[in-house]
Short mmCIF file of C-alpha atoms in Angstrom, two decimals:
data_model
loop_
_atom_site.label_atom_id
_atom_site.label_comp_id
_atom_site.label_asym_id
_atom_site.label_seq_id
_atom_site.Cartn_x
_atom_site.Cartn_y
_atom_site.Cartn_z
CA MET A 1 0.01 -0.02 0.00
CA VAL A 2 1.29 3.42 -0.97
CA ASN A 3 1.43 5.94 1.88
CA ARG A 4 -0.27 9.16 0.91
CA GLY A 5 -0.28 12.63 2.60
CA TYR A 6 -1.70 16.06 2.20
CA TYR A 7 -0.81 19.64 3.28
CA ASP A 8 -3.41 21.56 5.25
CA LEU A 9 -3.28 24.93 3.60
CA LYS A 10 -5.61 26.47 6.20
CA THR A 11 -3.00 26.18 8.89
CA ARG A 12 0.58 27.48 9.26
CA ASP A 13 1.82 23.95 9.87
CA ARG A 14 3.24 22.68 6.55
CA SER A 15 4.03 19.19 7.68
CA VAL A 16 2.61 16.38 5.68
CA LYS A 17 -0.41 14.67 7.37
CA PRO A 18 -2.03 11.29 6.61
CA THR A 19 -4.98 11.53 4.20
CA TYR A 20 -7.11 9.84 6.81
CA TYR A 21 -7.04 13.00 8.88
CA PHE A 22 -8.23 14.99 5.79
CA MET A 23 -11.19 12.66 5.41
CA LEU A 24 -11.92 12.78 9.10
CA ASN A 25 -11.79 16.65 9.24
CA CYS A 26 -14.11 16.98 6.20
CA LEU A 27 -16.50 14.52 7.72
CA LEU A 28 -16.71 16.25 11.05
CA TYR A 29 -17.18 19.69 9.40
CA SER A 30 -19.84 18.18 7.27
CA LYS A 31 -21.67 16.73 10.22
CA VAL A 32 -21.72 20.13 11.98
CA GLU A 33 -22.78 21.94 8.79
CA THR A 34 -25.71 19.57 8.29
CA GLY A 35 -26.93 20.18 11.84
CA LEU A 36 -25.38 17.27 13.67
CA THR A 37 -23.51 17.95 16.81
CA PRO A 38 -21.58 15.78 19.32
CA GLU A 39 -24.63 16.03 21.46
CA THR A 40 -27.19 15.07 18.81
CA ASP A 41 -24.92 12.52 17.06
CA PRO A 42 -22.20 11.30 19.40
CA ASP A 43 -21.23 8.29 17.28
CA GLU A 44 -17.46 8.86 17.21
CA ASP A 45 -16.97 5.18 16.26
CA VAL A 46 -18.94 5.78 13.02
CA ASN A 47 -16.86 8.82 12.30
CA VAL A 48 -13.69 6.79 12.48
CA TYR A 49 -15.17 3.98 10.39
CA LEU A 50 -16.38 6.32 7.74
CA ALA A 51 -13.10 8.26 7.47
CA HIS A 52 -11.09 4.93 7.13
CA LEU A 53 -13.58 3.79 4.49
CA LEU A 54 -13.26 6.99 2.45
CA ASN A 55 -9.47 6.88 2.75
CA SER A 56 -9.45 3.20 1.54
CA PHE A 57 -10.91 4.43 -1.78
CA ILE A 58 -7.67 6.25 -2.50
CA ASN A 59 -5.85 2.93 -2.38
CA PRO A 60 -6.20 0.98 -5.65
CA ASP A 61 -5.37 -2.34 -3.77
CA TYR A 62 -8.45 -1.92 -1.62
CA VAL A 63 -10.74 -1.43 -4.61
CA GLU A 64 -9.11 -4.42 -6.40
CA GLU A 65 -9.62 -6.64 -3.33
CA ALA A 66 -13.25 -5.49 -2.99
CA LYS A 67 -14.18 -6.44 -6.54
CA LYS A 68 -14.57 -10.09 -5.81
CA TYR A 69 -17.32 -9.30 -3.23
CA LEU A 70 -19.23 -6.72 -5.15
CA SER A 71 -22.39 -7.49 -7.07
CA LYS A 72 -24.37 -5.11 -9.19
CA TYR A 73 -27.77 -6.63 -8.51
CA ASP A 74 -29.59 -7.88 -5.40
CA THR A 75 -30.25 -11.17 -7.19
CA GLU A 76 -26.53 -11.70 -7.74
CA VAL A 77 -25.80 -11.05 -4.02
CA PHE A 78 -28.47 -13.49 -2.84
CA ARG A 79 -27.50 -16.08 -5.43
CA ARG A 80 -23.90 -16.10 -4.33
CA LEU A 81 -24.92 -16.51 -0.70
CA ALA A 82 -27.75 -19.04 -1.23
CA ASN A 83 -25.65 -22.18 -0.91
CA SER A 84 -22.91 -20.74 1.30
CA THR A 85 -22.49 -21.76 4.92
CA ASP A 86 -19.43 -19.46 5.46
CA ALA A 87 -20.54 -16.70 7.88
CA ARG A 88 -17.32 -14.79 7.26
CA LEU A 89 -17.85 -14.77 3.45
CA LYS A 90 -21.46 -13.63 3.94
CA TYR A 91 -20.34 -10.86 6.35
CA ARG A 92 -17.72 -9.73 3.86
CA ILE A 93 -20.08 -9.62 0.89
CA TYR A 94 -22.85 -7.81 2.77
CA LYS A 95 -20.43 -5.26 4.33
CA THR A 96 -18.56 -4.56 1.13
CA ASN A 97 -21.68 -4.02 -0.96
CA ALA A 98 -23.18 -1.78 1.78
CA ASP A 99 -19.90 0.33 1.97
CA PHE A 100 -19.80 0.72 -1.80
CA LEU A 101 -23.46 1.62 -1.99
CA LEU A 102 -23.12 4.28 0.73
CA VAL A 103 -20.09 5.85 -0.95
CA SER A 104 -21.68 5.49 -4.45
CA ILE A 105 -24.75 7.53 -3.29
CA GLY A 106 -23.03 9.93 -0.87
CA ILE A 107 -19.67 10.78 -2.58
CA PHE A 108 -20.02 9.84 -6.20
CA ASP A 109 -23.78 10.75 -6.48
CA ASN A 110 -23.99 7.75 -8.76
CA PRO A 111 -25.85 4.74 -7.30
CA THR A 112 -26.41 3.27 -10.77
CA ALA A 113 -22.62 2.82 -11.27
CA LEU A 114 -22.39 -0.25 -9.08
CA CYS A 115 -25.93 -0.67 -7.74
CA ALA A 116 -28.45 -0.56 -10.59
CA LYS A 117 -31.37 -2.83 -10.93
CA PRO A 118 -32.73 -3.73 -14.39
CA GLY A 119 -35.16 -1.19 -15.58
CA GLN A 120 -34.95 0.91 -12.45
CA SER A 121 -34.88 4.69 -12.57
CA PRO A 122 -31.70 6.20 -11.28
CA HIS A 123 -33.88 8.71 -9.34
CA ARG A 124 -35.41 6.09 -7.09
CA GLU A 125 -33.13 6.99 -4.19
CA GLU A 126 -35.39 5.38 -1.64
CA ALA A 127 -34.78 1.98 -3.21
CA TYR A 128 -30.99 2.39 -2.79
CA ILE A 129 -31.43 3.58 0.70
CA GLY A 130 -33.53 0.54 1.57
CA ARG A 131 -30.99 -1.68 -0.06
CA GLY A 132 -28.07 -0.05 1.87
CA LYS A 133 -29.91 -0.40 5.25
CA THR A 134 -30.69 -4.00 4.52
CA TYR A 135 -27.00 -4.90 3.62
CA TYR A 136 -25.68 -3.16 6.71
CA HIS A 137 -28.28 -4.98 8.87
CA PHE A 138 -27.21 -8.41 7.49
CA ALA A 139 -23.53 -7.42 7.82
CA TYR A 140 -24.29 -6.56 11.47
CA THR A 141 -25.94 -9.93 11.94
CA PHE A 142 -22.96 -11.91 10.62
CA SER A 143 -20.48 -9.64 12.30
CA GLN A 144 -21.77 -10.71 15.62
CA VAL A 145 -20.60 -14.28 14.65
CA VAL A 146 -17.26 -13.49 13.11
CA ASN A 147 -16.22 -10.43 15.19
CA LYS A 148 -16.90 -11.85 18.65
CA LYS A 149 -13.47 -10.53 19.88
CA ASN A 150 -14.19 -7.10 18.32
CA PRO A 151 -17.88 -6.20 19.08
CA ALA A 152 -17.25 -2.62 18.35
CA ILE A 153 -17.57 -3.12 14.57
CA SER A 154 -20.86 -4.80 15.05
CA ASP A 155 -22.13 -1.68 16.90
CA VAL A 156 -20.91 0.52 13.99
CA LEU A 157 -22.63 -1.60 11.32
CA GLU A 158 -25.92 -1.48 13.35
CA LYS A 159 -25.69 2.31 13.51
CA LEU A 160 -25.00 2.61 9.83
CA SER A 161 -28.04 0.42 9.09
CA VAL A 162 -30.31 2.44 11.31
CA GLY A 163 -28.90 5.86 10.30
CA PHE A 164 -28.13 5.21 6.62
CA GLU A 165 -30.06 8.27 5.41
CA ARG A 166 -28.35 10.46 7.92
CA TYR A 167 -24.80 9.52 7.01
CA MET A 168 -25.67 9.59 3.26
CA LYS A 169 -26.72 13.19 3.76
CA VAL A 170 -23.45 14.00 5.48
CA LEU A 171 -21.41 12.43 2.78
CA SER A 172 -23.45 14.30 0.12
CA HIS A 173 -22.66 17.52 1.80
CA MET A 174 -19.01 16.54 2.07
CA ARG A 175 -18.95 15.76 -1.62
CA GLY A 176 -20.24 19.22 -2.58
CA GLU A 177 -18.32 21.31 -0.07
CA TYR A 178 -14.97 19.63 0.29
CA MET A 179 -14.31 16.96 -2.37
CA ASN A 180 -16.02 17.56 -5.71
CA LEU A 181 -14.88 14.07 -6.74
CA LEU A 182 -17.14 13.91 -9.63
CA ASP A 183 -15.27 16.80 -11.25
CA ARG A 184 -11.92 15.25 -10.48
CA LEU A 185 -12.61 11.62 -11.24
CA SER A 186 -13.10 10.92 -14.89
CA LYS A 187 -16.08 9.05 -16.12
CA GLY A 188 -13.65 6.70 -17.71
CA LYS A 189 -12.31 5.55 -14.34
CA LEU A 190 -15.87 5.03 -13.02
CA TYR A 191 -16.65 2.94 -16.16
CA GLN A 192 -13.49 0.90 -15.66
CA LEU A 193 -14.48 0.14 -12.09
CA GLU A 194 -18.07 -0.88 -13.10
CA ARG A 195 -16.61 -2.92 -15.96
CA SER A 196 -14.22 -4.73 -13.56
CA VAL A 197 -17.12 -5.52 -11.18
CA ASN A 198 -19.15 -7.06 -14.11
CA GLU A 199 -16.12 -9.02 -15.26
CA GLU A 200 -15.69 -10.49 -11.75
CA GLU A 201 -19.34 -11.48 -11.62
CA LYS A 202 -19.06 -13.06 -15.12
CA LYS A 203 -16.06 -15.11 -13.98
CA GLU A 204 -17.97 -16.27 -10.95
CA VAL A 205 -20.95 -17.41 -13.04
CA ILE A 206 -18.64 -19.24 -15.48
CA ARG A 207 -16.99 -21.04 -12.60
CA GLU A 208 -20.31 -22.20 -11.16
CA LYS A 209 -21.44 -23.45 -14.67
CA GLN A 210 -18.15 -25.25 -15.11
CA ASN A 211 -18.58 -27.02 -11.76
CA ARG A 212 -22.16 -27.91 -12.82
CA LEU A 213 -20.73 -29.33 -16.07
CA LEU A 214 -18.20 -31.50 -14.18
CA ASP A 215 -20.93 -32.81 -11.85
CA LEU A 216 -23.08 -33.70 -14.86
CA TYR A 217 -20.12 -35.33 -16.60
CA SER A 218 -19.42 -37.51 -13.56
CA GLU A 219 -23.06 -38.55 -13.55
CA TRP A 220 -23.00 -39.30 -17.22
CA LYS A 221 -19.87 -41.55 -16.97
CA LYS A 222 -21.82 -43.68 -14.48
CA THR A 223 -25.22 -43.72 -16.28
CA HIS A 224 -24.60 -42.64 -19.92
CA SER A 225 -28.09 -41.14 -19.63
CA PHE A 226 -29.41 -39.31 -22.67
CA GLN A 227 -31.01 -36.68 -20.41
CA VAL A 228 -27.79 -35.97 -18.56
CA GLU A 229 -26.02 -35.73 -21.85
CA LYS A 230 -28.51 -33.19 -23.06
CA GLN A 231 -28.08 -31.19 -19.90
CA MET A 232 -24.35 -31.21 -20.33
CA HIS A 233 -24.58 -29.74 -23.83
CA LEU A 234 -27.01 -27.04 -22.64
CA VAL A 235 -24.63 -26.01 -19.81
CA ALA A 236 -21.62 -26.10 -22.23
CA ASP A 237 -23.52 -23.88 -24.70
CA GLU A 238 -24.24 -21.34 -21.84
CA ILE A 239 -20.55 -21.32 -20.97
CA LYS A 240 -19.43 -20.87 -24.61
CA GLU A 241 -21.89 -17.93 -24.92
CA MET A 242 -20.04 -16.21 -22.05
CA ASN A 243 -16.53 -17.45 -23.06
CA PRO A 244 -16.27 -18.12 -26.83
CA LYS A 245 -12.92 -19.81 -26.36
CA PHE A 246 -14.57 -22.57 -24.34
CA SER A 247 -15.06 -25.96 -26.04
CA PHE A 248 -16.58 -29.19 -24.85
CA SER A 249 -17.13 -32.66 -26.38
CA LEU A 250 -17.79 -35.99 -25.02
CA PRO A 251 -15.25 -38.81 -25.57
CA GLU A 252 -16.14 -41.08 -28.38
CA SER A 253 -17.38 -44.58 -27.42
#
């Protein structure tokens, strides 16, 4: 990970400070400017979490690592989790998608980049809010299992689920007053990130279909069933449609 710093031009101190402090300062100013005070919103743990989250987006390694957990549609998220018994994986998927959804809406003002649903209007903000609240709630639930030694993170995720709209409003203010990321970050980079997420989902689907094909092939070797053979060719065609380089043929008798 590359260490990054910034100069605070508002002070006489010209020492380089970690970018985390820039994020935290902007966040705290934004909370006050949107009417939240330490008395009305004392969640310092959420402040720290959000500052670290925003700072993570500066690091390409974080974004690259997060890709394998991201899904563009609700159906993809639930499909990936349907047959999984790994609580840590479920926690990771829900938490990562919730984090990216919050930042997509609040900072990038672009929920459709990573969170669109087929045929859905990009102006249906309430749908994205509901999705974010749900993801954070599930992340909180699984966090209680995987983070028993660090219950503080579970508390933060619960607060983010309950107060999703409030923190989205703070980040939206932060975007306009302190960051203007949409003006600085090219649409090309956003497109590349969206494309990368789609590619990861595609690879996951292909892997699942390949596993299905292997299971069918094992069954066919035992039974030489015509119906199983027919299913194999259907699955093989689906894989080839997604990956034209793929080829499949049964051994000759």
